[in-house]
Amino acid sequence: MNYQTILGKNDFIEYLRGKKASFLLAGSVSKTCEINGLSQAGIPGMMNLTPTLDAEFITTAQVRSLEDVPKTLKGVPTPALITRAVHELKPFADIEILNLGLTHVPQINYFDVHNFDIKPSDSIKTGANINAMEVFQKGVEFGQNFKTSNDYVILGESVPSGTTTANATALALGYDCKDSFSSSYKNSPNSLKAEVITQALETSKNSVDIFEKLGSVGDNMIIFNAGFILGSRANNLKLILAGGTQMACVLLTVNSILRSMGGELDSSNLALCTTKWINEDKNSDIKALLELLDFPINAYSANFDFSSSQNPLLKLYDEGEAKEGVGAGGALVYGLINGLNNETIVKKVESFLGA
Amino acid sequence: MNYQTILGKNDFIEYLRGKKASFLLAGSVSKTCEINGLSQAGIPGMMNLTPTLDAEFITTAQVRSLEDVPKTLKGVPTPALITRAVHELKPFADIEILNLGLTHVPQINYFDVHNFDIKPSDSIKTGANINAMEVFQKGVEFGQNFKTSNDYVILGESVPSGTTTANATALALGYDCKDSFSSSYKNSPNSLKAEVITQALETSKNSVDIFEKLGSVGDNMIIFNAGFILGSRANNLKLILAGGTQMACVLLTVNSILRSMGGELDSSNLALCTTKWINEDKNSDIKALLELLDFPINAYSANFDFSSSQNPLLKLYDEGEAKEGVGAGGALVYGLINGLNNETIVKKVESFLGA
């Protein structure tokens, strides 16, 4: 089998084999990413452009708001290349972009770029300053009204410094998960990250309710998508959360909101799909995070790596750099259950990087 | 990237990646093709059968109205083989035939063969004798009423001697394009072709309006499809004109009709897709033709050739024979944006020709 079942059974993902998928990319910017050295998901000083460039690249194979694709300091190219490779080999039926507070609107035509009038959020060190209830409601409404002519939706994210805001959010919500969160670094900058998170929690400590907490330590992607998940249950939308610990945090947020409201969730049409790099990460624990949920969740990881590649930058993925993002894990599982194999995807990714 | 953007940006074709296409083949016969040596798109003396056989072959992989597929004098098989190869590897959701004046109705069942009660046209040397306004109106009406459950339409053509009628049409409409038109010959029979065109223009010189001109020097495919394009703008049909200089002439005809009527066109859901052989042809200039239009147009060419083939007849394509037709360019772009690669298509085409 070319995927692994992390939690649940494989029936859900097998049911989706051969079916048509829409790919949604949720992009947001938090000024947390301006903290020097915290995130490596982009170019220092221009980290805020990363989600915009990712959106442009997966749709058109071009970056238009800058001259090159985002990469880490070590030169590891954005996981958008993986998502795009799958799309070229086994196209999604549709790609749509959710603008959840971008500094720059992606320069693309024809593709739906949903605008929710959401602003980039502030640094969580001093408070993200998000009207969380409003952003959440926008997500709920979008979920309730979301129609697709395809069979299911793969939801990816691009949020620089997103693992930090996710980690802070889960801690602020009271989950015991200090060591379960991932980072785009191989050697996660734990002291800096821990410091930012500690300050964020300190800043938010007087928050009186869950939305006040989310608005202080969270990011728009997490808050909106918690709403999207809940709202889309009305239509039983089959939804794959394509991501690692950030998407796990979205689920933890859903969980906390349900607890606070005394609500229940039918999670049978939900799953999380991530990369092998996340599933096997020694510095984080996606399974432990998902086991904190009160509801059962299907979770899978793609058996994909760059071991067949000669490209040293791609091989850094196998050593633990970058790991996940831009829906790469979900895109890979989608590709692998639709007839693609590891080597074909590797070759396609390599083709984007030249000889 | 496995296609080239000739004009415009790649957003439109990227938006269509992964989406479902209907393939329409517009076939018509002009007695111009009976001029000995003018066209090589078929068997001398039976050139009129070519569109019928092409329609049979792309739908059923059989020719029924004759014992063999149409080929040039040198034995180059019809580009219908390319279109069929793509259809076998990554099927169109639907194929429909537009009978725009065939001498023989294709012998196929189940597939829609739209009949418009249009007769084959006469030779343009002495006047094509087409009621152009009527044919145009039939196209407009068909476009206005055309419904598809698929996401877009690829429109190909099969018209023996069609590059000659297209060239004559564009000149009669006043475009400066004498050297921009292609031919199914590698060494375009310029003196004969020029002579036919000169006579056609002489015959039509007293035409008082655009439709009278079109009815004298044009062909049914050009006139009908100009109407189809205009009519289908009412529904914003996403339409790919799959062809080379003939399809460019259809657009020039649309352009002239708009000029004469003072109308405007939203061309954002239109594109032309052709082969590399047309795009790189030294004897014609598709880009120059399209730049004569008053409206912007997206145009792409497929990065496909037969260099990986051992078949000497197919390799003649790479030397400039045949080049385009039966929607081959559009079919190739469709295949390439849906995960097919050059070599797979080459092998499939070879399989039609035996070992």
XYZ file of C-alpha atoms in Angstrom:
710
model
C 0.000 0.000 0.000
C 1.374 3.417 -0.800
C -0.120 5.150 2.205
C -0.190 4.422 5.907
C -3.191 4.547 8.160
C -2.223 6.593 11.207
C -5.629 6.426 12.870
C -8.988 4.862 12.005
C -9.432 2.442 9.127
C -8.614 2.799 5.470
C -12.224 2.615 4.241
C -12.686 6.360 3.890
C -9.609 6.940 1.792
C -10.314 3.815 -0.253
C -13.821 5.053 -0.950
C -12.263 8.207 -2.403
C -9.966 6.266 -4.737
C -10.825 7.180 -8.329
C -13.142 10.004 -7.314
C -12.834 13.641 -8.314
C -11.263 16.137 -5.940
C -11.275 19.901 -5.590
C -8.135 21.330 -4.056
C -8.538 24.372 -1.796
C -5.534 26.324 -0.572
C -6.113 28.397 2.550
C -3.467 31.107 2.782
C -2.961 33.559 5.581
C -0.241 35.806 6.918
C 0.522 36.382 10.585
C 3.108 38.976 11.497
C 4.517 36.309 13.778
C 6.484 35.272 10.678
C 8.468 38.517 10.865
C 10.238 37.265 13.987
C 13.729 36.649 12.694
C 14.680 32.960 12.534
C 11.307 31.598 13.629
C 10.135 30.259 10.291
C 12.107 29.184 7.293
C 9.096 28.886 4.992
C 10.177 31.658 2.664
C 12.606 34.475 2.107
C 13.621 36.438 5.216
C 11.940 39.833 5.112
C 9.455 38.582 2.507
C 8.000 35.633 4.380
C 4.574 37.221 4.014
C 4.696 36.565 0.258
C 4.969 32.794 0.672
C 1.230 31.915 0.590
C 0.700 34.211 -2.399
C 3.552 32.599 -4.324
C 2.389 29.122 -3.344
C -1.093 29.899 -4.682
C 0.355 31.181 -7.939
C 2.641 28.206 -8.355
C 0.138 25.424 -7.781
C -2.319 26.988 -10.223
C -0.032 28.192 -13.023
C 3.423 26.684 -12.379
C 4.646 30.262 -12.270
C 5.391 32.689 -9.466
C 4.236 36.128 -10.398
C 4.572 38.243 -7.294
C 8.294 37.504 -7.042
C 10.917 36.055 -9.353
C 11.418 32.656 -7.742
C 9.572 29.991 -5.764
C 9.784 30.252 -1.979
C 12.462 28.168 -0.398
C 14.013 27.709 3.017
C 17.309 29.290 4.049
C 19.028 26.043 3.129
C 17.417 26.186 -0.289
C 14.754 23.527 0.210
C 12.021 24.449 -2.261
C 8.455 24.919 -1.052
C 6.267 21.804 -0.837
C 4.059 23.596 -3.378
C 6.285 21.829 -5.917
C 5.004 18.485 -4.697
C 1.379 19.569 -4.871
C 1.920 21.010 -8.342
C 3.678 17.840 -9.524
C 0.705 15.735 -8.508
C -1.646 18.212 -10.198
C 0.282 17.930 -13.465
C 0.332 14.148 -13.378
C -3.191 13.540 -12.108
C -4.982 16.867 -12.106
C -7.364 17.962 -9.417
C -10.693 18.805 -11.019
C -10.480 22.288 -9.573
C -8.209 24.543 -7.536
C -9.571 27.401 -5.468
C -7.760 29.825 -3.198
C -9.054 31.042 0.151
C -7.629 34.476 0.953
C -7.660 34.413 4.746
C -5.596 37.542 5.170
C -2.890 37.770 2.541
C -0.725 40.821 2.075
C -0.703 40.285 -1.694
C -3.571 38.864 -3.744
C -2.337 36.042 -6.026
C -1.982 37.267 -9.615
C -4.096 34.595 -11.268
C -7.131 34.649 -13.498
C -9.998 32.184 -13.989
C -9.325 30.401 -10.696
C -11.652 31.307 -7.833
C -9.828 33.380 -5.234
C -12.339 33.706 -2.393
C -12.104 36.986 -0.571
C -13.474 37.156 2.984
C -12.276 40.612 3.867
C -9.912 39.187 6.480
C -6.737 41.105 7.364
C -3.290 39.633 8.081
C -3.012 39.089 11.819
C -0.495 40.588 14.228
C 2.327 38.800 15.978
C 1.132 36.470 18.709
C 3.953 37.734 20.940
C 1.944 40.869 21.497
C -1.457 39.450 20.524
C -2.708 38.422 17.089
C -5.559 40.881 17.345
C -8.023 38.762 15.382
C -11.781 39.063 15.745
C -11.957 35.311 16.119
C -15.720 35.017 16.384
C -16.134 36.940 13.143
C -13.499 34.904 11.273
C -14.966 31.691 12.651
C -18.464 32.709 11.530
C -17.140 33.458 8.051
C -15.734 29.942 7.965
C -19.017 28.428 9.163
C -20.958 30.326 6.530
C -18.533 29.383 3.769
C -18.796 25.740 4.848
C -22.575 25.793 4.952
C -22.817 27.286 1.478
C -19.936 25.475 -0.152
C -21.052 23.546 -3.205
C -18.861 21.412 -5.379
C -19.571 19.319 -8.418
C -16.698 17.080 -7.368
C -16.713 14.207 -4.910
C -14.506 15.587 -2.213
C -12.332 18.470 -1.140
C -8.661 18.511 -0.216
C -7.896 21.495 1.988
C -4.272 22.612 2.206
C -2.705 25.593 3.928
C 0.149 28.012 3.492
C 0.871 30.044 6.614
C 4.448 31.123 7.380
C 5.202 30.565 11.067
C 2.016 28.524 11.138
C 3.423 25.721 13.287
C 4.239 28.267 15.990
C 0.752 29.772 16.031
C -0.728 26.274 15.919
C 1.391 25.141 18.844
C 0.503 28.225 20.867
C -3.168 27.769 20.049
C -3.290 24.164 21.188
C -1.534 25.057 24.429
C -3.809 28.049 25.024
C -6.791 25.745 24.558
C -5.395 23.594 27.360
C -4.138 20.570 25.445
C -1.145 18.743 26.823
C 0.940 18.825 23.674
C 4.102 20.829 24.264
C 6.346 18.362 22.429
C 3.915 17.227 19.745
C 4.256 20.112 17.289
C 6.304 20.148 14.131
C 8.395 22.817 12.461
C 9.611 23.511 8.945
C 13.140 23.287 10.386
C 14.892 19.962 10.719
C 16.355 21.099 13.988
C 13.357 22.951 15.248
C 14.499 26.285 16.773
C 12.976 25.213 20.027
C 14.324 27.885 22.298
C 13.143 30.765 20.099
C 9.865 29.048 19.347
C 9.289 28.226 23.010
C 10.031 31.807 23.922
C 7.537 33.169 21.396
C 4.917 30.706 22.558
C 5.516 31.502 26.219
C 5.101 35.193 25.500
C 1.977 34.546 23.445
C 0.428 32.533 26.251
C 1.364 35.236 28.719
C -0.252 37.861 26.498
C -3.465 35.856 26.238
C -3.666 34.633 29.795
C -6.495 36.917 30.785
C -8.691 35.898 27.861
C -12.121 35.087 29.196
C -13.361 32.694 26.548
C -12.195 30.453 23.770
C -12.661 32.990 20.978
C -10.732 35.619 22.875
C -7.902 33.109 23.264
C -8.005 32.152 19.589
C -7.971 35.805 18.597
C -4.823 36.368 20.641
C -2.656 33.310 19.947
C -4.171 31.772 16.794
C -4.088 32.583 13.120
C -6.818 33.173 10.569
C -6.243 29.827 8.864
C -6.897 27.873 12.055
C -9.926 29.865 13.119
C -11.579 30.056 9.689
C -11.073 26.391 8.927
C -12.482 25.317 12.287
C -15.609 27.121 11.135
C -15.380 25.661 7.640
C -15.230 22.125 9.037
C -18.216 22.674 11.315
C -20.266 24.523 8.689
C -19.632 21.955 5.980
C -20.951 19.126 8.173
C -24.407 20.414 7.213
C -23.773 19.056 3.691
C -21.683 16.072 4.771
C -18.890 17.411 2.609
C -16.147 14.821 2.266
C -13.127 16.770 3.423
C -9.456 15.916 3.618
C -7.374 18.182 5.795
C -4.092 18.153 3.947
C -1.413 19.034 6.418
C 0.436 18.102 9.543
C 0.334 19.519 13.029
C -1.313 22.756 11.893
C -4.289 20.846 10.541
C -4.297 18.780 13.734
C -4.584 22.104 15.596
C -7.559 23.056 13.435
C -9.216 19.847 14.611
C -8.278 20.550 18.243
C -9.869 23.966 17.839
C -13.041 22.358 16.484
C -12.909 20.017 19.467
C -12.629 22.865 21.978
C -15.419 24.835 20.366
C -17.657 21.758 20.515
C -16.754 21.250 24.181
C -17.521 24.853 25.001
C -20.854 24.660 23.208
C -21.724 21.122 24.247
C -22.003 20.172 20.597
C -21.234 16.950 18.769
C -19.587 16.248 15.445
C -20.087 13.535 12.851
C -16.467 13.183 11.799
C -17.034 10.217 9.485
C -16.497 12.313 6.343
C -13.333 13.956 7.631
C -9.753 12.806 7.429
C -6.292 14.228 7.838
C -3.659 13.329 5.252
C -0.035 14.200 5.759
C 3.457 13.342 4.623
C 5.678 10.523 5.789
C 8.098 13.196 6.992
C 5.513 14.380 9.512
C 4.319 10.911 10.433
C 7.859 9.751 11.149
C 9.099 13.026 12.644
C 11.018 12.464 15.871
C 10.389 16.032 17.046
C 6.605 16.007 16.778
C 3.768 13.537 17.216
C 0.824 13.938 14.883
C -0.847 10.776 16.175
C -0.677 11.950 19.792
C -2.247 15.266 18.796
C -5.127 13.555 17.025
C -5.690 11.224 19.938
C -6.491 14.251 22.070
C -9.725 14.702 20.095
C -13.048 13.612 21.619
C -14.215 12.368 18.219
C -12.647 9.658 16.074
C -10.636 10.821 13.073
C -9.241 9.030 10.045
C -5.643 9.945 9.406
C -3.255 8.779 6.710
C 0.243 9.530 5.553
C 1.683 9.201 2.062
C 4.465 6.685 1.549
C 6.460 9.116 -0.502
C 10.028 10.320 -0.202
C 12.866 11.610 -2.348
C 15.171 8.604 -1.888
C 15.134 7.968 -5.648
C 16.217 11.564 -6.373
C 19.749 12.754 -6.966
C 18.849 16.347 -6.138
C 20.532 17.344 -2.866
C 17.938 20.016 -2.086
C 15.069 17.568 -2.413
C 16.918 14.996 -0.354
C 16.847 17.476 2.536
C 13.137 16.652 2.802
C 14.114 13.096 3.682
C 16.391 14.483 6.369
C 13.524 16.354 7.936
C 13.556 19.819 6.375
C 10.264 21.461 5.311
C 8.231 18.253 5.892
C 4.776 19.479 4.897
C 2.739 22.416 3.658
C 0.624 23.661 0.731
C -1.375 20.453 1.062
C 1.557 18.290 -0.008
C 0.560 15.300 2.139
C -3.024 15.327 0.922
C -1.931 15.854 -2.681
C 0.447 12.904 -2.403
C -2.178 10.582 -0.937
C -4.565 11.717 -3.710
C -1.925 10.997 -6.347
C -0.984 7.640 -4.888
C -4.603 6.402 -4.663
C -5.084 7.470 -8.267
C -2.365 5.453 -9.889
C 0.727 7.601 -9.533
C 3.903 6.161 -8.130
C 6.706 7.631 -6.068
C 9.222 7.779 -8.902
C 6.954 9.541 -11.375
C 6.205 12.245 -8.815
C 9.901 12.618 -7.936
C 10.794 13.080 -11.599
C 8.087 15.684 -12.063
C 9.243 17.650 -9.011
C 12.808 17.470 -10.304
C 11.653 18.828 -13.663
C 10.591 22.074 -11.953
C 14.105 22.571 -10.623
C 15.820 22.211 -13.987
C 18.484 19.649 -14.796
C 5.952 22.612 -19.307
C 4.582 20.452 -22.033
C 2.859 23.247 -23.899
C 3.930 26.681 -25.045
C 2.031 29.893 -24.616
C 1.979 31.603 -28.024
C -0.159 34.550 -26.916
C -1.800 35.604 -23.666
C -1.049 33.931 -20.342
C -1.327 30.318 -19.280
C -4.125 30.853 -16.742
C -6.939 29.782 -19.065
C -5.400 26.487 -20.081
C -4.252 25.845 -16.513
C -7.783 26.419 -15.295
C -8.947 23.698 -17.688
C -6.402 21.180 -16.371
C -8.279 18.239 -14.903
C -11.624 19.357 -16.281
C -13.922 17.435 -18.619
C -13.969 18.187 -22.332
C -16.339 17.549 -25.199
C -14.646 17.155 -28.564
C -16.518 18.506 -31.584
C -15.346 17.806 -35.115
C -16.559 20.241 -37.751
C -16.321 18.612 -41.165
C -17.022 20.213 -44.502
C -16.232 19.643 -48.149
C -15.381 22.330 -50.657
C -14.992 21.338 -54.289
C -11.813 23.402 -54.154
C -10.216 20.143 -53.006
C -10.857 18.599 -56.429
C -8.175 20.866 -57.908
C -5.421 18.396 -58.658
C -2.340 18.814 -56.458
C -3.775 21.555 -54.241
C -4.369 19.508 -51.111
C -2.738 16.347 -49.973
C -5.167 15.719 -47.123
C -6.578 12.533 -48.606
C -6.704 10.286 -51.613
C -6.673 12.031 -55.010
C -10.129 11.784 -56.510
C -11.624 10.939 -53.132
C -10.459 13.928 -51.136
C -14.079 14.705 -50.328
C -14.231 11.561 -48.185
C -11.527 12.759 -45.784
C -13.735 14.502 -43.184
C -16.147 11.565 -43.174
C -13.322 9.092 -42.594
C -11.760 11.315 -39.953
C -15.078 11.449 -38.094
C -15.400 7.669 -38.263
C -11.864 7.117 -37.116
C -11.797 9.396 -34.080
C -15.084 7.942 -32.821
C -14.641 4.225 -33.592
C -10.998 3.681 -34.600
C -12.392 2.343 -37.874
C -12.910 3.829 -41.295
C -16.170 2.639 -42.748
C -16.755 4.668 -45.862
C -13.466 3.481 -47.390
C -10.975 0.724 -46.664
C -8.149 2.802 -45.204
C -7.474 5.967 -43.218
C -6.836 9.109 -45.240
C -3.205 9.849 -45.861
C -1.108 12.196 -47.919
C 0.493 11.235 -51.222
C 3.693 10.524 -49.329
C 1.779 8.249 -47.020
C 1.630 10.523 -43.975
C -1.438 9.342 -42.089
C -4.151 11.808 -41.112
C -3.704 13.711 -37.830
C -6.957 11.999 -36.816
C -4.611 9.291 -35.518
C -3.171 11.733 -33.015
C -6.588 12.872 -31.839
C -7.721 9.253 -31.559
C -4.580 8.283 -29.634
C -5.247 10.973 -27.041
C -8.894 9.895 -26.842
C -7.877 6.289 -26.148
C -5.354 7.294 -23.473
C -7.360 10.041 -21.776
C -10.848 9.963 -23.252
C -12.845 13.045 -24.053
C -16.132 12.908 -22.173
C -17.971 13.154 -25.476
C -17.377 13.361 -29.233
C -19.889 15.008 -31.539
C -19.707 15.584 -35.278
C -20.860 18.737 -37.032
C -21.888 17.939 -40.609
C -21.199 21.261 -42.311
C -21.622 19.946 -45.839
C -20.218 16.448 -46.164
C -20.672 14.358 -49.278
C -20.969 11.211 -47.150
C -22.539 11.025 -43.710
C -20.186 9.234 -41.269
C -21.347 5.666 -40.671
C -21.477 5.803 -36.891
C -24.167 5.187 -34.305
C -24.786 6.631 -30.831
C -22.531 9.644 -31.430
C -24.368 12.868 -32.192
C -23.894 13.828 -35.838
C -25.469 17.263 -36.061
C -27.106 17.899 -39.402
C -27.609 21.508 -40.453
C -28.799 20.899 -43.975
C -25.667 22.487 -45.371
C -24.402 21.421 -48.819
C -20.757 20.973 -49.839
C -19.536 24.217 -51.340
C -18.229 24.833 -54.834
C -14.657 25.607 -55.817
C -13.559 29.082 -54.790
C -11.905 29.472 -58.208
C -15.330 30.018 -59.678
C -17.105 30.986 -56.452
C -17.948 28.812 -53.453
C -21.615 29.626 -53.848
C -22.409 29.508 -50.140
C -25.342 31.347 -48.597
C -22.973 32.706 -46.003
C -25.521 34.628 -43.963
C -27.635 31.493 -43.626
C -24.685 29.283 -42.652
C -23.466 31.932 -40.223
C -26.911 32.189 -38.636
C -27.030 28.415 -38.242
C -23.728 28.650 -36.410
C -24.969 31.459 -34.171
C -28.104 29.528 -33.318
C -26.179 26.338 -32.608
C -23.827 28.310 -30.343
C -26.643 30.005 -28.484
C -28.409 26.710 -27.818
C -25.375 24.544 -27.252
C -25.505 22.864 -23.861
C -22.874 20.602 -22.438
C -22.572 18.820 -19.142
C -18.814 19.033 -19.525
C -16.542 21.889 -18.559
C -15.341 22.941 -21.975
C -15.405 22.194 -25.672
C -12.541 21.418 -28.022
C -13.514 22.237 -31.599
C -11.517 20.608 -34.382
C -11.977 20.674 -38.134
C -11.503 18.474 -41.151
C -11.727 20.354 -44.443
C -9.630 19.212 -47.422
C -8.062 22.230 -49.129
C -9.085 24.174 -46.041
C -5.841 26.137 -45.736
C -6.416 27.477 -49.253
C -9.977 28.623 -48.555
C -8.824 30.050 -45.217
C -5.999 31.968 -46.857
C -8.310 33.311 -49.563
C -10.883 34.288 -46.954
C -8.437 36.250 -44.807
C -7.136 38.084 -47.885
C -10.661 38.821 -49.130
C -11.452 40.274 -45.709
C -8.548 42.646 -46.192
C -5.985 41.206 -43.782
C -2.328 41.608 -44.636
C -1.402 37.946 -44.310
C -0.273 36.560 -47.649
C 2.673 34.668 -46.185
C 1.145 33.697 -42.860
C -0.907 30.693 -43.948
C 0.031 27.065 -43.573
C -0.414 24.071 -45.824
C -0.593 20.325 -45.308
C 2.409 20.128 -47.635
C 5.936 20.487 -46.310
C 6.848 22.377 -49.447
C 3.654 24.313 -49.821
C 2.593 24.266 -53.516
C 2.722 28.012 -53.531
C 2.372 28.695 -57.210
C -0.759 26.553 -57.623
C -2.182 27.747 -54.321
C -1.433 31.391 -55.134
C -3.066 30.959 -58.527
C -6.239 29.482 -57.008
C -6.358 32.244 -54.406
C -5.804 34.946 -57.014
C -8.639 33.559 -59.102
C -10.885 33.279 -56.058
C -10.223 36.893 -55.119
C -10.851 37.959 -58.713
C -14.153 36.043 -58.704
C -15.259 37.694 -55.471
C -14.006 41.188 -56.164
C -17.437 42.644 -56.800
C -18.905 41.333 -53.549
C -20.708 44.152 -51.830
C -20.509 42.996 -48.246
C -18.658 40.669 -45.930
C -21.138 37.811 -46.208
C -21.072 37.940 -49.972
C -17.277 37.731 -49.822
C -17.364 34.833 -47.370
C -19.903 33.023 -49.554
C -17.571 33.297 -52.535
C -14.095 32.558 -51.131
C -14.789 30.877 -47.797
C -15.894 27.456 -46.709
C -18.744 26.257 -44.533
C -16.453 25.378 -41.633
C -15.113 28.926 -41.380
C -18.471 30.630 -41.734
C -20.425 28.328 -39.429
C -17.791 28.385 -36.689
C -17.551 32.167 -36.757
C -21.256 32.047 -35.899
C -20.750 29.290 -33.337
C -18.116 31.332 -31.516
C -20.270 34.445 -31.441
C -23.453 32.581 -30.481
C -21.797 30.626 -27.710
C -20.534 33.809 -26.004
C -24.109 34.135 -24.717
C -23.405 31.149 -22.437
C -19.734 31.944 -21.858
C -18.909 28.508 -23.249
C -15.265 27.706 -22.627
C -14.082 26.912 -26.125
C -10.771 25.738 -27.504
C -10.321 26.154 -31.223
C -8.176 23.168 -32.054
C -6.329 23.941 -35.213
C -3.802 26.110 -36.951
C -4.172 28.815 -39.539
C -7.689 27.701 -40.494
C -8.887 28.294 -36.961
C -7.003 31.582 -36.953
C -9.033 32.470 -40.058
C -12.239 31.617 -38.206
C -11.183 34.175 -35.588
C -10.308 36.735 -38.268
C -13.764 36.190 -39.721
C -15.316 36.786 -36.300
C -13.191 39.917 -36.058
C -14.380 41.237 -39.428
C -18.013 40.525 -38.649
C -17.651 42.389 -35.360
C -16.010 45.317 -37.164
C -18.775 45.429 -39.744
C -21.436 45.335 -37.045
C -19.601 47.541 -34.563
C -19.825 44.744 -32.000
C -17.508 43.633 -29.228
C -16.425 40.226 -28.030
C -15.495 38.896 -24.610
C -12.771 36.523 -25.735
C -11.673 35.521 -22.222
C -13.183 32.042 -22.520
C -11.682 31.360 -25.937
C -8.317 29.935 -26.865
C -6.591 28.472 -29.872
C -4.504 25.329 -29.401
C -2.297 23.996 -32.128
C 0.653 21.743 -32.786
C 4.337 22.513 -32.456
C 4.615 21.866 -36.192
C 2.363 24.855 -36.863
C 3.897 27.032 -34.170
C 7.398 26.419 -35.506
C 6.457 26.363 -39.191
C 8.816 28.454 -41.311
C 6.234 28.857 -44.083
C 3.409 30.247 -41.987
C 2.983 32.477 -38.944
C 0.132 31.614 -36.620
C 1.164 34.245 -34.093
C 1.168 37.011 -36.706
C -2.314 35.978 -37.823
C -3.653 36.099 -34.280
C -2.043 39.468 -33.671
C -4.231 40.884 -36.433
C -7.260 40.441 -34.177
C -8.759 43.450 -32.401
C -9.436 41.323 -29.305
C -6.895 39.465 -27.150
C -6.695 35.733 -27.610
C -5.028 32.977 -25.621
C -3.049 30.644 -27.846
C -1.010 27.584 -26.969
C 0.904 24.901 -28.797
C 1.570 21.338 -27.697
C 5.178 20.356 -27.076
C 4.699 17.100 -28.943
C 6.629 15.525 -31.784
C 7.507 12.128 -33.203
C 11.236 12.294 -32.467
C 10.955 9.211 -30.235
C 9.312 7.210 -33.045
C 11.043 4.880 -35.462
C 8.191 5.083 -37.955
C 9.392 6.958 -41.072
C 5.877 8.061 -42.011
C 5.271 9.629 -38.623
C 8.682 11.253 -38.666
C 7.537 13.160 -41.758
C 5.374 15.202 -39.378
C 8.559 16.439 -37.724
C 9.816 17.445 -41.166
C 6.740 19.581 -41.727
C 4.264 17.335 -43.525
C 0.572 17.400 -42.502
C 1.241 19.571 -39.391
C -2.282 19.880 -38.032
C -5.910 18.919 -38.530
C -8.805 16.982 -36.986
C -8.164 18.934 -33.792
C -4.765 17.299 -33.251
C -3.198 20.338 -31.564
C -6.086 20.807 -29.173
C -6.254 17.093 -28.449
C -2.531 17.062 -27.676
C -2.721 20.028 -25.317
C -5.709 18.360 -23.629
C -3.743 15.135 -23.242
C -0.626 16.864 -21.978
C -2.470 18.905 -19.320
C -4.157 15.729 -18.182
C -1.098 13.704 -17.334
C -0.174 12.127 -20.693
C 3.367 12.361 -21.944
C 4.862 12.554 -25.415
C 6.147 9.006 -25.524
C 2.879 7.371 -24.473
C 1.025 9.210 -27.221
C 3.673 8.323 -29.826
C 3.395 4.636 -28.939
C -0.383 4.745 -29.209
C -0.264 6.407 -32.633
C 2.270 3.800 -33.753
C -0.067 1.045 -32.610
C -2.660 2.185 -35.175
C -0.137 1.691 -37.969
C 0.742 -1.882 -37.095
C 4.159 -3.061 -36.025
